[in-house]
Amino acid sequence: VPISNIRNFCIIAHIDHGKSTLADKLLELTGTVQKREMKEQFLDNMDLERERGITIKLQAARMRYVMNNEPYCLNLIDTPGHVDFSYEVSRSLAACEGALLVVDASQGVEAQTLANVYLALENNLEIIPVLNKIDLPGAEPDRVAQEIEEIIGLDCRDAVRCSAKEGIGITEILDALVTKIPPPKDTAKDPLRALIFDSYYDPYRGVIVYFRVIDGSIKKGDKICFMANGKEYVADEIGVLSPNQMQVDELYAGEVGYLSASIRSVADARVGDTITHYSKKADHALPGYSQATPMVFCGLFPIDADQFEELREALEKLQLNDAALKFEPESSSAMGFGFRCGFLGLLHMEIVQERLEREYNLNLIITAPSVVYRVNCADGETVECSNPSLLPEPGKRRSIEEPYVKIEMLTPKDYIGSIMELAQDRRGEFKEMNFITESRAKLIYELPLAEMVGDFFDQLKSRSKGYASMEYSLIGYRESQLVKLDIQINGDPVEALSTIVHRDKAYAVGRALTHKLKELIPRQMFRVPIQACIGTKVIASEALSAIRKDVLSKCYGGDITRKKKLLKKQAEGKKRMKAIGRVDVPQEAFMAVLKLE
Ligand code: GTP
C-alpha cells in the first residue's frame, strides 16, 4: 500500500481495562489471525504475562483493512502496562502517529492511563477515545466520556463505545483509525533513521530488533549502525510482523518491521536507539534515547551454595533478553556467595525472581530491596551505595542523600483521608490536591523512593478497596537523616538484614523488626537472641525461647496421621531456609522489613 494508506498506532489503557482483548478482536476482524489459531490473547505471549494478566514486553502486528474499497495497512504497536516500564512505553509511542485510549466504561480514567496520555500528547499523537466494556451492567459510558473530556480535554463526542469481549464496535474503531490518524510523513529519500521500540533474544538467531522506519529505507543485506552505541552489523534478515514474522526485501519510511543481524545481547540493540546506514549515516539520532537505570537492588543467594554457578548462568541468559537487568557478585559471611541485582522497579524484580525459580529451578533467598543512596564522604568523595551493609561507617561519611519520587494518585473522594495518612506515614510531603471530577481527586506527594518500595502500592489498593491508582517519577536526590540499622541473630550480625532507615523511625522499625523476626524464625533447641543495633548500640531486643522437646515426642505412640502432618509441616518449613550460624532463617524473614505494621 502507498504510505498515505499506512496508519501506525498503539493502545493506551490501564491494566485490566481490556487492551489485550481489544487487540485480539482487531487481529481477528482484519483476518490477521484466524480464530482457531488464536491462543487466548495473542499479543501477551509470555506465560508469566498471561498468568498475571499484565503486559510486560511489547510486540507488534500488521493488519490489512479495507475501507471504501481502499486497502489500508494498520500497524499496532503494543505497549507494556506497568509503571516500571514507562521508558519503553514512551519509545513505542514515539513510533506511532496515533493511539487508542481505552477506558473501562464501568471504571474511569486511572493514574497510569493519564501518565501515558500525557506521553502520547508530548509525542503529538492523535488520540482516539474508546469506551470499553459497555456490555457490563455497571457501565456508564456517558459519565466516563465526560470524565475524559474534563480530565484530559479530549473531545469525546465521537468516542467509540465498544465491548471488546462481545465484539461490539470493533469496525467503528478500525474506521476511526483510518480516518483520524494521519499517515506517516514520506521521508523515504532521506538517510535511514529507524527507531528501535523493542528487541528480544532468540537463542538461534540472536537478537530480533523491532523498529519503525522514520526516514529512508532499509534493505536486506544492508550494513547498518546503531547510533547510540556505535556498533555495526549486517541486516541478514528483515521482515514484517503479521503478527508472525514474514520476511521482506525492503522496508520504507512509515513502515514497521523486524531485523536480525547476529546481535549477541539486547543490551547492544537497546530500545530507543536509532538504526542508520553505515555508509550514509543520518546527521542526528532520533530524540529520546536513554540508558536503563535500575532503581531498586536486592541480593540473590542460592540456598545451596553449589548453585552459585547455575545462578550466574541463569542471570546471564536473562540479561541477554533484558537490558535493564544488572548484576554483580556479592558475598557475605552469613549468606555466602550470591549476586547483587538491579531492577527498574519492584514488578521487574518479582518477574526476574520468578523466572529464575521457575525456568531455571533455582532455590533462592532474596533479600529486601534497597534503593541507591548517595553518600558524601568525609574525604570529599561521593559514593553510590545500593547495599545497606556496605554503607560507609558514620565517621567516614558527612551526609547521605536518597532518591525522591513525585507520586500522583487518583482516588475516589471517600478514600482521600486514609491515603493521605499513608503518604504522610511514609515521609511524604504533600504538594497538591485537585478534584478532577466531582467524586475523584488527584493527590500529589513527594516522597522517598525507599518508602515506596515494598508495600506502598498494596497499601494504596487496600485502603481504597482497589479503586485508587498511582504513577510516579524520579525527581532527584535529597539529603536525609538516615542511619543504618543492623540485626544480630544469636550474636551473629546478618548483613542481609541490615537496612537504612530515617533516624526518627529507627527505634520503631527496630522494635517492629525484631518482633516480626521472632515470629518468623522457627524456635531452635537453644535460646536465640534477636537484636537490632545502630552502630554498637542495641536499640531493640527479643529472644526465641528454646524448644525443650522433639516435635514428635508429643505424638509418641499416638496417632500416625498427626505424626505425618507434623513431619510434613517441618519439611515445608525447611524448603527455603538459610542457615545463619546455627540458626535457620526462612525466606520471609529477609523480607520482613517490608511488611512491618
Ligand atoms: P494488561 O494486559 O494488564 O494491560 O490488561 P488488559 O488491559 O490487556 O486487559 P485484558 O484485555 O486482559 O482484559 C481484562 C479483563 O477484562 C479480562 O478479564 C477481560 O475478559 C475483561 N474484558 C475485556 N474487555 C471486556 C469487555 O468489553 N466487556 C467485559 N465485560 N469484559 C471485558
XYZ file of C-alpha atoms and ligand atoms in Angstrom:
629
model
C 0.000 0.000 0.000
C 1.147 3.597 -0.542
C 2.440 5.452 2.514
C -0.758 7.519 2.585
C -2.605 4.305 3.476
C -0.401 3.341 6.428
C -1.546 4.002 9.990
C 0.717 3.353 12.971
C -0.949 3.238 16.366
C -0.727 1.881 19.851
C -3.233 1.251 22.599
C -3.113 3.145 25.860
C -5.078 1.522 28.664
C -4.940 0.936 32.349
C -4.284 -2.632 33.464
C -7.466 -4.700 33.057
C -9.346 -2.152 31.008
C -9.242 -4.557 28.071
C -6.272 -3.737 25.872
C -5.333 -7.333 25.057
C -8.913 -8.373 24.448
C -9.395 -5.464 22.078
C -6.097 -6.121 20.272
C -7.176 -9.715 19.717
C -10.508 -8.595 18.289
C -8.771 -6.200 15.892
C -6.482 -9.017 14.694
C -9.443 -11.345 14.317
C -11.712 -8.947 12.465
C -8.983 -7.960 9.995
C -8.288 -11.648 9.379
C -4.705 -11.215 10.554
C -5.045 -14.326 12.647
C -7.697 -16.958 12.245
C -9.874 -17.518 15.232
C -8.790 -21.109 15.634
C -5.069 -20.327 15.618
C -5.616 -17.628 18.153
C -4.383 -18.530 21.523
C -6.130 -16.522 24.090
C -4.655 -13.057 23.898
C -2.170 -13.179 21.106
C -0.224 -10.101 21.992
C 0.711 -11.067 25.532
C 2.644 -14.168 24.726
C 4.836 -14.755 27.702
C 3.457 -17.271 30.174
C 4.145 -15.077 33.142
C 2.316 -12.234 31.481
C -0.687 -14.367 30.826
C -0.776 -15.645 34.357
C -0.541 -12.224 35.889
C -2.727 -10.670 33.233
C -0.298 -7.887 32.535
C 1.674 -6.851 29.509
C 5.404 -6.812 30.061
C 7.080 -6.973 26.651
C 5.805 -5.073 23.694
C 5.031 -6.698 20.408
C 3.704 -5.504 17.109
C 1.248 -6.639 14.467
C 0.485 -5.554 10.915
C -3.129 -5.716 9.822
C -4.771 -5.215 6.439
C -8.079 -3.446 6.433
C -10.269 -2.437 3.514
C -12.419 0.662 3.861
C -14.446 2.066 0.935
C -12.636 -0.375 -1.367
C -9.313 1.119 -0.393
C -6.741 -1.180 1.262
C -5.009 0.102 4.381
C -2.115 -1.194 6.418
C -2.609 -0.763 10.161
C 0.387 -1.336 12.404
C -0.425 -1.954 16.030
C 2.472 -1.477 18.400
C 1.779 -2.916 21.814
C 2.938 -1.137 24.969
C 3.673 -2.531 28.405
C 1.136 -1.608 31.041
C 3.163 -1.032 34.174
C 4.908 1.981 35.692
C 8.250 0.163 35.791
C 8.345 0.225 32.004
C 7.407 3.811 31.171
C 10.566 4.387 29.112
C 9.580 1.504 26.823
C 6.086 2.950 26.607
C 7.454 6.338 25.573
C 9.542 4.762 22.781
C 6.677 2.760 21.355
C 4.515 5.883 21.395
C 7.271 7.684 19.507
C 6.959 5.056 16.779
C 3.263 5.909 16.182
C 1.129 8.712 14.797
C -1.913 7.847 16.866
C -3.229 5.998 19.879
C -6.418 4.354 21.006
C -7.195 5.424 24.537
C -9.160 2.533 26.009
C -11.057 3.291 29.189
C -13.246 0.822 31.050
C -16.688 2.411 30.960
C -17.524 0.910 34.333
C -14.429 2.422 35.970
C -12.984 5.622 34.503
C -9.607 7.232 33.912
C -6.718 5.953 36.065
C -3.371 7.490 37.016
C -1.372 5.233 34.725
C -3.623 5.996 31.758
C -3.276 9.677 32.437
C 0.512 9.495 32.543
C 0.603 7.632 29.242
C -1.846 10.038 27.623
C 0.491 12.887 28.530
C 3.370 10.961 26.968
C 1.284 10.495 23.830
C 0.387 14.179 23.699
C 4.065 15.088 24.064
C 4.738 12.884 21.048
C 1.970 14.704 19.106
C -0.154 11.617 18.719
C -3.756 11.749 17.580
C -5.739 10.198 20.405
C -8.946 8.280 19.784
C -11.016 7.700 22.927
C -12.653 4.274 23.215
C -15.125 3.370 25.937
C -14.855 -0.356 26.528
C -16.972 -2.905 28.392
C -20.298 -1.282 27.542
C -21.845 -4.752 27.913
C -21.376 -4.584 31.679
C -24.472 -3.627 33.640
C -22.427 -1.103 35.627
C -21.075 0.639 32.511
C -21.601 4.386 32.400
C -20.145 5.454 29.059
C -21.650 8.946 29.248
C -20.167 9.672 32.632
C -16.766 8.282 31.633
C -16.806 10.220 28.345
C -17.426 13.380 30.310
C -14.650 12.460 32.693
C -12.205 12.064 29.788
C -13.255 15.471 28.460
C -12.823 17.121 31.851
C -9.581 15.497 32.859
C -7.738 15.209 29.587
C -9.523 17.769 27.466
C -10.207 15.355 24.615
C -13.312 15.798 22.531
C -15.387 12.712 23.292
C -18.419 13.383 21.123
C -17.204 10.725 18.671
C -15.745 8.405 21.291
C -16.291 4.829 20.169
C -18.383 2.729 22.509
C -17.398 -0.882 22.371
C -17.286 -4.229 24.048
C -14.060 -5.951 23.187
C -15.384 -9.084 24.788
C -18.639 -9.217 22.821
C -17.087 -7.828 19.643
C -19.288 -4.719 19.583
C -17.959 -1.529 17.994
C -14.771 -3.063 16.564
C -15.425 -1.970 12.956
C -16.061 1.563 14.206
C -12.652 1.510 15.848
C -10.955 0.332 12.646
C -12.717 3.072 10.688
C -11.671 5.683 13.228
C -8.048 4.545 12.963
C -8.146 5.143 9.209
C -9.987 8.453 9.231
C -8.495 10.110 12.319
C -4.858 9.086 12.464
C -2.598 10.899 9.979
C -0.404 8.815 7.652
C 3.364 8.853 8.254
C 5.455 11.567 6.606
C 7.021 10.470 3.358
C 10.720 10.840 4.017
C 11.837 7.700 2.181
C 14.511 9.689 0.302
C 16.294 10.832 3.484
C 19.167 8.952 5.130
C 17.910 5.991 7.132
C 16.665 6.542 10.681
C 14.761 3.700 12.286
C 13.604 3.732 15.895
C 14.065 0.578 17.963
C 10.955 0.100 20.100
C 11.583 -3.446 21.253
C 14.061 -6.267 20.985
C 14.271 -9.807 22.246
C 16.851 -12.542 22.286
C 16.326 -15.651 20.186
C 18.746 -18.463 21.051
C 19.092 -19.498 17.388
C 19.170 -16.190 15.535
C 20.480 -13.742 18.084
C 18.617 -10.577 18.923
C 15.499 -9.731 16.937
C 15.046 -5.978 16.751
C 11.605 -4.394 16.282
C 11.721 -0.992 14.672
C 9.770 1.711 12.912
C 11.401 3.293 9.868
C 11.086 7.016 10.498
C 13.163 8.209 7.490
C 14.736 6.491 4.494
C 14.580 2.778 3.783
C 16.349 -0.398 4.779
C 17.120 -3.429 2.616
C 18.061 -6.970 3.420
C 21.880 -7.216 3.446
C 22.428 -3.520 4.279
C 25.329 -2.626 6.517
C 23.811 -0.765 9.434
C 24.977 1.056 12.522
C 23.306 1.759 15.873
C 23.875 5.411 16.669
C 23.934 5.341 20.478
C 26.404 2.518 20.892
C 28.205 2.876 17.560
C 28.094 -0.859 16.781
C 27.916 -2.096 13.183
C 26.029 -5.047 11.781
C 24.715 -6.544 8.567
C 20.933 -6.869 8.434
C 20.776 -10.570 7.487
C 17.029 -10.702 7.621
C 14.295 -8.098 7.625
C 10.566 -8.575 7.689
C 7.162 -7.579 8.940
C 5.036 -8.890 11.800
C 1.677 -10.196 10.786
C 1.887 -10.938 13.733
C 4.219 -13.841 12.952
C 7.470 -12.860 11.287
C 7.364 -12.742 7.492
C 10.489 -11.882 5.500
C 10.521 -8.974 3.049
C 13.319 -7.397 0.982
C 12.917 -3.767 1.880
C 11.066 -1.503 4.295
C 10.395 2.209 3.746
C 9.685 5.273 5.850
C 6.451 4.799 7.778
C 6.698 1.007 7.954
C 7.161 -1.200 10.990
C 9.214 -4.384 10.968
C 11.928 -6.530 12.468
C 15.512 -7.386 11.624
C 18.100 -9.864 12.761
C 21.829 -9.229 12.404
C 23.676 -11.710 14.649
C 23.434 -9.354 17.605
C 24.528 -11.082 20.795
C 22.552 -9.330 23.517
C 19.593 -6.959 23.745
C 21.872 -4.504 25.520
C 23.506 -3.986 22.085
C 20.165 -3.126 20.493
C 18.656 -1.021 23.194
C 15.120 0.315 22.941
C 15.198 3.947 21.845
C 18.395 3.657 19.798
C 18.453 4.786 16.141
C 19.422 2.473 13.280
C 21.141 4.185 10.347
C 23.211 3.095 7.321
C 26.909 2.534 7.861
C 27.921 4.269 4.633
C 25.301 7.018 4.659
C 24.771 7.993 8.256
C 21.996 10.291 9.394
C 23.220 13.560 10.945
C 21.316 13.171 14.185
C 19.923 10.249 16.114
C 16.212 10.287 16.900
C 15.495 12.029 20.210
C 14.523 10.308 23.435
C 17.158 7.624 23.869
C 18.113 6.839 27.432
C 20.099 4.233 29.327
C 18.278 1.871 31.642
C 18.808 2.920 35.235
C 17.986 0.337 37.863
C 16.088 1.882 40.763
C 15.978 -0.976 43.248
C 18.571 -3.548 44.212
C 18.468 -6.762 46.141
C 20.709 -9.697 46.944
C 20.034 -13.134 45.426
C 21.670 -16.048 47.202
C 21.342 -19.722 46.323
C 20.229 -21.749 49.312
C 22.500 -24.499 48.153
C 25.981 -22.984 47.673
C 26.562 -25.396 44.766
C 24.001 -23.487 42.719
C 26.094 -20.322 42.557
C 27.427 -21.006 39.042
C 23.978 -22.039 37.834
C 22.599 -18.777 39.168
C 25.291 -16.829 37.316
C 24.481 -18.621 34.064
C 20.758 -18.048 34.512
C 21.266 -14.330 35.172
C 23.499 -14.063 32.107
C 20.826 -15.724 29.998
C 18.088 -13.474 31.312
C 20.276 -10.442 30.696
C 20.597 -11.334 27.010
C 16.916 -10.549 26.862
C 16.665 -7.789 29.422
C 18.860 -4.736 29.022
C 17.635 -3.286 32.308
C 18.768 -6.193 34.478
C 22.107 -5.542 36.200
C 24.041 -7.864 38.496
C 27.384 -8.322 40.177
C 28.754 -10.915 42.575
C 28.234 -10.288 46.262
C 29.346 -12.310 49.225
C 28.909 -12.154 52.936
C 29.966 -14.349 55.794
C 26.368 -15.073 56.733
C 24.877 -15.570 53.285
C 27.803 -16.978 51.308
C 28.155 -16.208 47.600
C 25.395 -14.610 45.578
C 24.628 -11.608 43.387
C 23.548 -8.046 43.933
C 20.972 -7.325 41.255
C 19.463 -4.077 39.988
C 15.927 -3.681 38.637
C 13.711 -0.961 37.163
C 11.181 -1.433 39.924
C 9.512 -3.998 42.121
C 7.466 -5.672 39.423
C 10.573 -6.098 37.305
C 12.291 -7.590 40.346
C 9.481 -10.046 41.005
C 9.373 -11.143 37.381
C 13.099 -11.895 37.335
C 12.929 -13.781 40.628
C 10.021 -15.848 39.448
C 11.718 -16.744 36.202
C 14.915 -17.758 37.991
C 12.977 -20.080 40.230
C 10.554 -21.448 37.685
C 12.523 -21.635 34.474
C 15.931 -22.336 35.978
C 14.848 -24.346 39.000
C 16.923 -22.326 41.412
C 16.197 -22.231 45.090
C 16.956 -18.712 46.234
C 16.979 -16.456 49.234
C 16.104 -12.935 48.209
C 16.967 -10.009 50.430
C 14.794 -6.953 50.924
C 15.081 -4.413 48.096
C 17.076 -1.259 48.630
C 17.355 1.967 46.667
C 20.640 3.621 45.676
C 21.919 6.060 48.299
C 24.480 8.769 47.640
C 26.960 9.109 50.427
C 29.051 12.250 50.761
C 32.210 11.058 52.452
C 34.414 12.982 54.852
C 37.243 12.909 52.302
C 35.088 14.859 49.828
C 34.263 11.885 47.642
C 30.678 10.882 46.790
C 29.922 7.176 46.575
C 26.773 5.385 45.456
C 25.591 2.643 47.720
C 22.873 0.146 46.848
C 23.680 -2.302 49.609
C 22.912 -1.181 53.154
C 25.582 -3.455 54.582
C 28.237 -1.574 52.608
C 27.307 1.888 53.832
C 30.485 3.717 54.899
C 30.944 3.961 58.696
C 29.413 7.041 60.391
C 32.871 8.509 60.988
C 33.682 8.289 57.277
C 30.549 9.992 55.969
C 29.324 13.566 56.107
C 25.804 13.103 54.786
C 23.520 10.698 52.954
C 21.186 11.569 50.099
C 18.308 9.399 48.969
C 16.233 9.311 45.778
C 12.846 11.041 45.863
C 9.857 10.434 43.647
C 6.875 12.533 42.748
C 3.820 10.394 43.104
C 0.394 11.104 41.663
C -2.563 9.196 42.981
C -6.113 9.195 41.678
C -8.768 8.184 44.149
C -12.494 8.353 44.772
C -13.038 11.084 47.364
C -14.052 8.691 50.154
C -10.527 7.379 50.483
C -8.634 10.688 50.450
C -8.137 10.751 54.213
C -6.767 7.287 54.516
C -4.467 7.720 51.516
C -3.100 10.986 52.885
C -2.389 9.186 56.119
C -0.478 6.529 54.224
C 1.622 9.073 52.309
C 2.370 11.082 55.447
C 3.346 7.971 57.311
C 5.842 7.234 54.534
C 7.553 10.610 54.940
C 5.554 12.039 52.056
C 5.475 15.788 51.530
C 2.061 16.972 50.440
C 2.164 19.021 47.241
C -1.270 19.314 45.715
C -4.808 18.055 45.692
C -7.283 18.668 42.875
C -10.739 17.376 42.311
C -10.548 16.202 38.732
C -14.249 15.417 38.791
C -16.831 15.876 41.472
C -16.132 12.494 43.003
C -12.461 11.883 42.279
C -9.319 13.596 43.446
C -5.720 13.720 42.328
C -3.190 13.800 45.159
C 0.410 14.742 44.561
C 3.144 13.944 47.052
C 6.912 13.911 47.011
C 8.339 11.041 48.956
C 11.475 8.955 49.324
C 11.629 6.095 46.846
C 12.718 3.842 49.701
C 9.336 4.367 51.340
C 7.530 3.383 48.178
C 9.487 0.211 47.591
C 7.689 -2.532 49.406
C 4.049 -2.481 50.240
C 3.089 1.092 49.338
C 1.149 0.045 46.274
C -0.573 -2.800 48.124
C -1.495 -0.408 50.920
C -2.871 2.113 48.454
C -5.012 -0.594 46.906
C -6.270 -1.995 50.175
C -7.030 1.406 51.673
C -9.084 2.341 48.619
C -10.784 -1.049 48.116
C -8.828 -1.296 44.870
C -10.102 1.981 43.407
C -7.057 4.226 43.697
C -4.266 4.161 41.147
C -0.831 5.694 41.088
C 2.046 6.766 38.937
C 5.466 8.015 39.940
C 8.623 9.523 38.518
C 12.069 10.091 39.920
C 12.720 13.748 40.794
C 16.255 13.632 42.182
C 18.249 13.179 45.373
C 17.745 14.866 48.733
C 19.708 14.804 51.918
C 18.022 12.903 54.749
C 18.873 11.977 58.306
C 19.474 8.299 57.693
C 21.034 5.635 59.848
C 21.955 2.008 59.306
C 20.043 -0.498 61.358
C 21.822 -3.826 61.846
C 20.373 -7.109 63.010
C 22.124 -9.738 65.066
C 20.772 -13.217 65.423
C 22.255 -15.302 68.180
C 25.068 -12.774 68.374
C 25.937 -13.047 64.664
C 25.474 -9.921 62.548
C 23.317 -10.698 59.493
C 24.326 -8.199 56.818
C 21.463 -9.268 54.584
C 19.035 -7.954 57.191
C 20.683 -4.547 57.526
C 18.535 -1.687 56.397
C 18.798 2.058 56.064
C 16.072 3.999 57.856
C 15.236 7.531 58.810
C 16.608 8.433 62.244
C 13.158 9.291 63.577
C 11.857 5.877 62.619
C 14.846 3.819 63.709
C 13.539 2.806 67.137
C 10.090 1.922 65.905
C 11.484 -0.061 62.972
C 13.993 -1.797 65.244
C 11.275 -2.875 67.641
C 8.852 -3.949 64.946
C 11.521 -5.809 63.009
C 12.880 -7.811 65.951
C 9.305 -8.650 66.897
C 8.496 -9.779 63.365
C 11.682 -11.829 63.112
C 10.783 -13.552 66.338
C 7.507 -14.609 64.747
C 9.109 -15.741 61.515
C 12.186 -17.603 62.689
C 11.368 -21.071 63.967
C 12.400 -21.903 67.508
C 15.617 -23.819 67.930
C 16.923 -26.259 70.511
C 18.547 -23.332 72.306
C 17.617 -19.754 73.171
C 18.192 -17.286 70.313
C 18.533 -13.560 70.998
C 17.470 -11.240 68.137
C 18.791 -7.713 68.390
C 18.553 -4.512 66.401
C 21.525 -2.155 66.691
C 22.684 1.193 65.445
C 26.452 1.024 65.475
C 27.283 -0.819 68.687
C 24.176 0.347 70.482
C 21.371 -2.192 70.873
C 18.055 -0.424 70.354
C 15.654 -3.365 70.444
C 15.883 -6.929 71.553
C 13.776 -10.064 71.538
C 14.528 -13.711 72.096
C 13.253 -17.017 70.819
C 12.916 -19.439 73.675
C 14.369 -22.890 73.289
C 12.281 -25.874 72.267
C 12.586 -28.390 75.000
C 11.375 -31.486 73.292
C 11.496 -33.057 69.918
C 8.364 -32.184 67.908
C 7.462 -35.829 67.602
C 7.694 -36.640 71.275
C 4.197 -35.486 71.963
C 2.909 -37.925 69.360
C 4.778 -40.768 70.887
C 2.694 -43.862 70.457
C -0.036 -41.616 69.196
C -1.948 -41.122 66.032
C 0.078 -41.713 62.873
C -1.662 -39.107 60.688
C -0.913 -36.438 63.206
C 2.702 -37.500 63.134
C 2.808 -37.344 59.334
C 1.249 -33.922 59.373
C 3.872 -32.610 61.730
C 6.690 -34.044 59.666
C 5.216 -32.558 56.529
C 4.914 -29.191 58.189
C 8.548 -29.375 59.176
C 9.628 -30.341 55.664
C 7.712 -27.416 54.193
C 9.274 -25.071 56.664
C 12.676 -26.277 55.591
C 12.233 -25.528 51.919
C 13.528 -22.004 51.881
C 15.834 -21.551 54.829
C 19.300 -20.152 55.066
C 21.487 -21.301 57.936
C 22.877 -18.217 59.653
C 25.377 -19.524 62.174
C 23.432 -22.209 63.998
C 20.018 -20.720 63.212
C 17.833 -21.496 60.205
C 16.319 -18.289 58.873
C 13.369 -18.579 56.431
C 12.936 -16.502 53.276
C 10.096 -14.448 54.786
C 12.449 -13.099 57.435
C 14.588 -11.426 54.763
C 11.543 -9.535 53.513
C 10.206 -8.797 56.998
C 11.296 -5.165 56.927
C 8.861 -4.522 54.052
C 5.862 -5.741 55.964
C 6.114 -4.034 59.347
C 2.889 -2.829 60.896
P -2.973 -5.648 30.626
O -2.503 -6.695 29.666
O -2.548 -5.936 32.009
O -2.699 -4.260 30.181
O -4.561 -5.818 30.742
P -5.523 -5.542 29.534
O -5.848 -4.103 29.540
O -4.915 -6.132 28.323
O -6.853 -6.289 29.927
P -7.466 -7.591 29.283
O -7.722 -7.449 27.825
O -6.663 -8.743 29.726
O -8.896 -7.572 29.992
C -9.012 -7.577 31.393
C -10.294 -8.269 31.792
O -11.424 -7.556 31.311
C -10.414 -9.666 31.208
O -10.996 -10.492 32.172
C -11.348 -9.485 30.024
O -12.096 -10.644 29.721
C -12.244 -8.373 30.506
N -12.778 -7.585 29.387
C -12.099 -7.015 28.364
N -12.926 -6.372 27.530
C -14.181 -6.524 28.035
C -15.478 -6.090 27.639
O -15.692 -5.428 26.637
N -16.516 -6.449 28.452
C -16.352 -7.181 29.567
N -17.420 -7.488 30.290
N -15.153 -7.611 29.973
C -14.081 -7.287 29.223
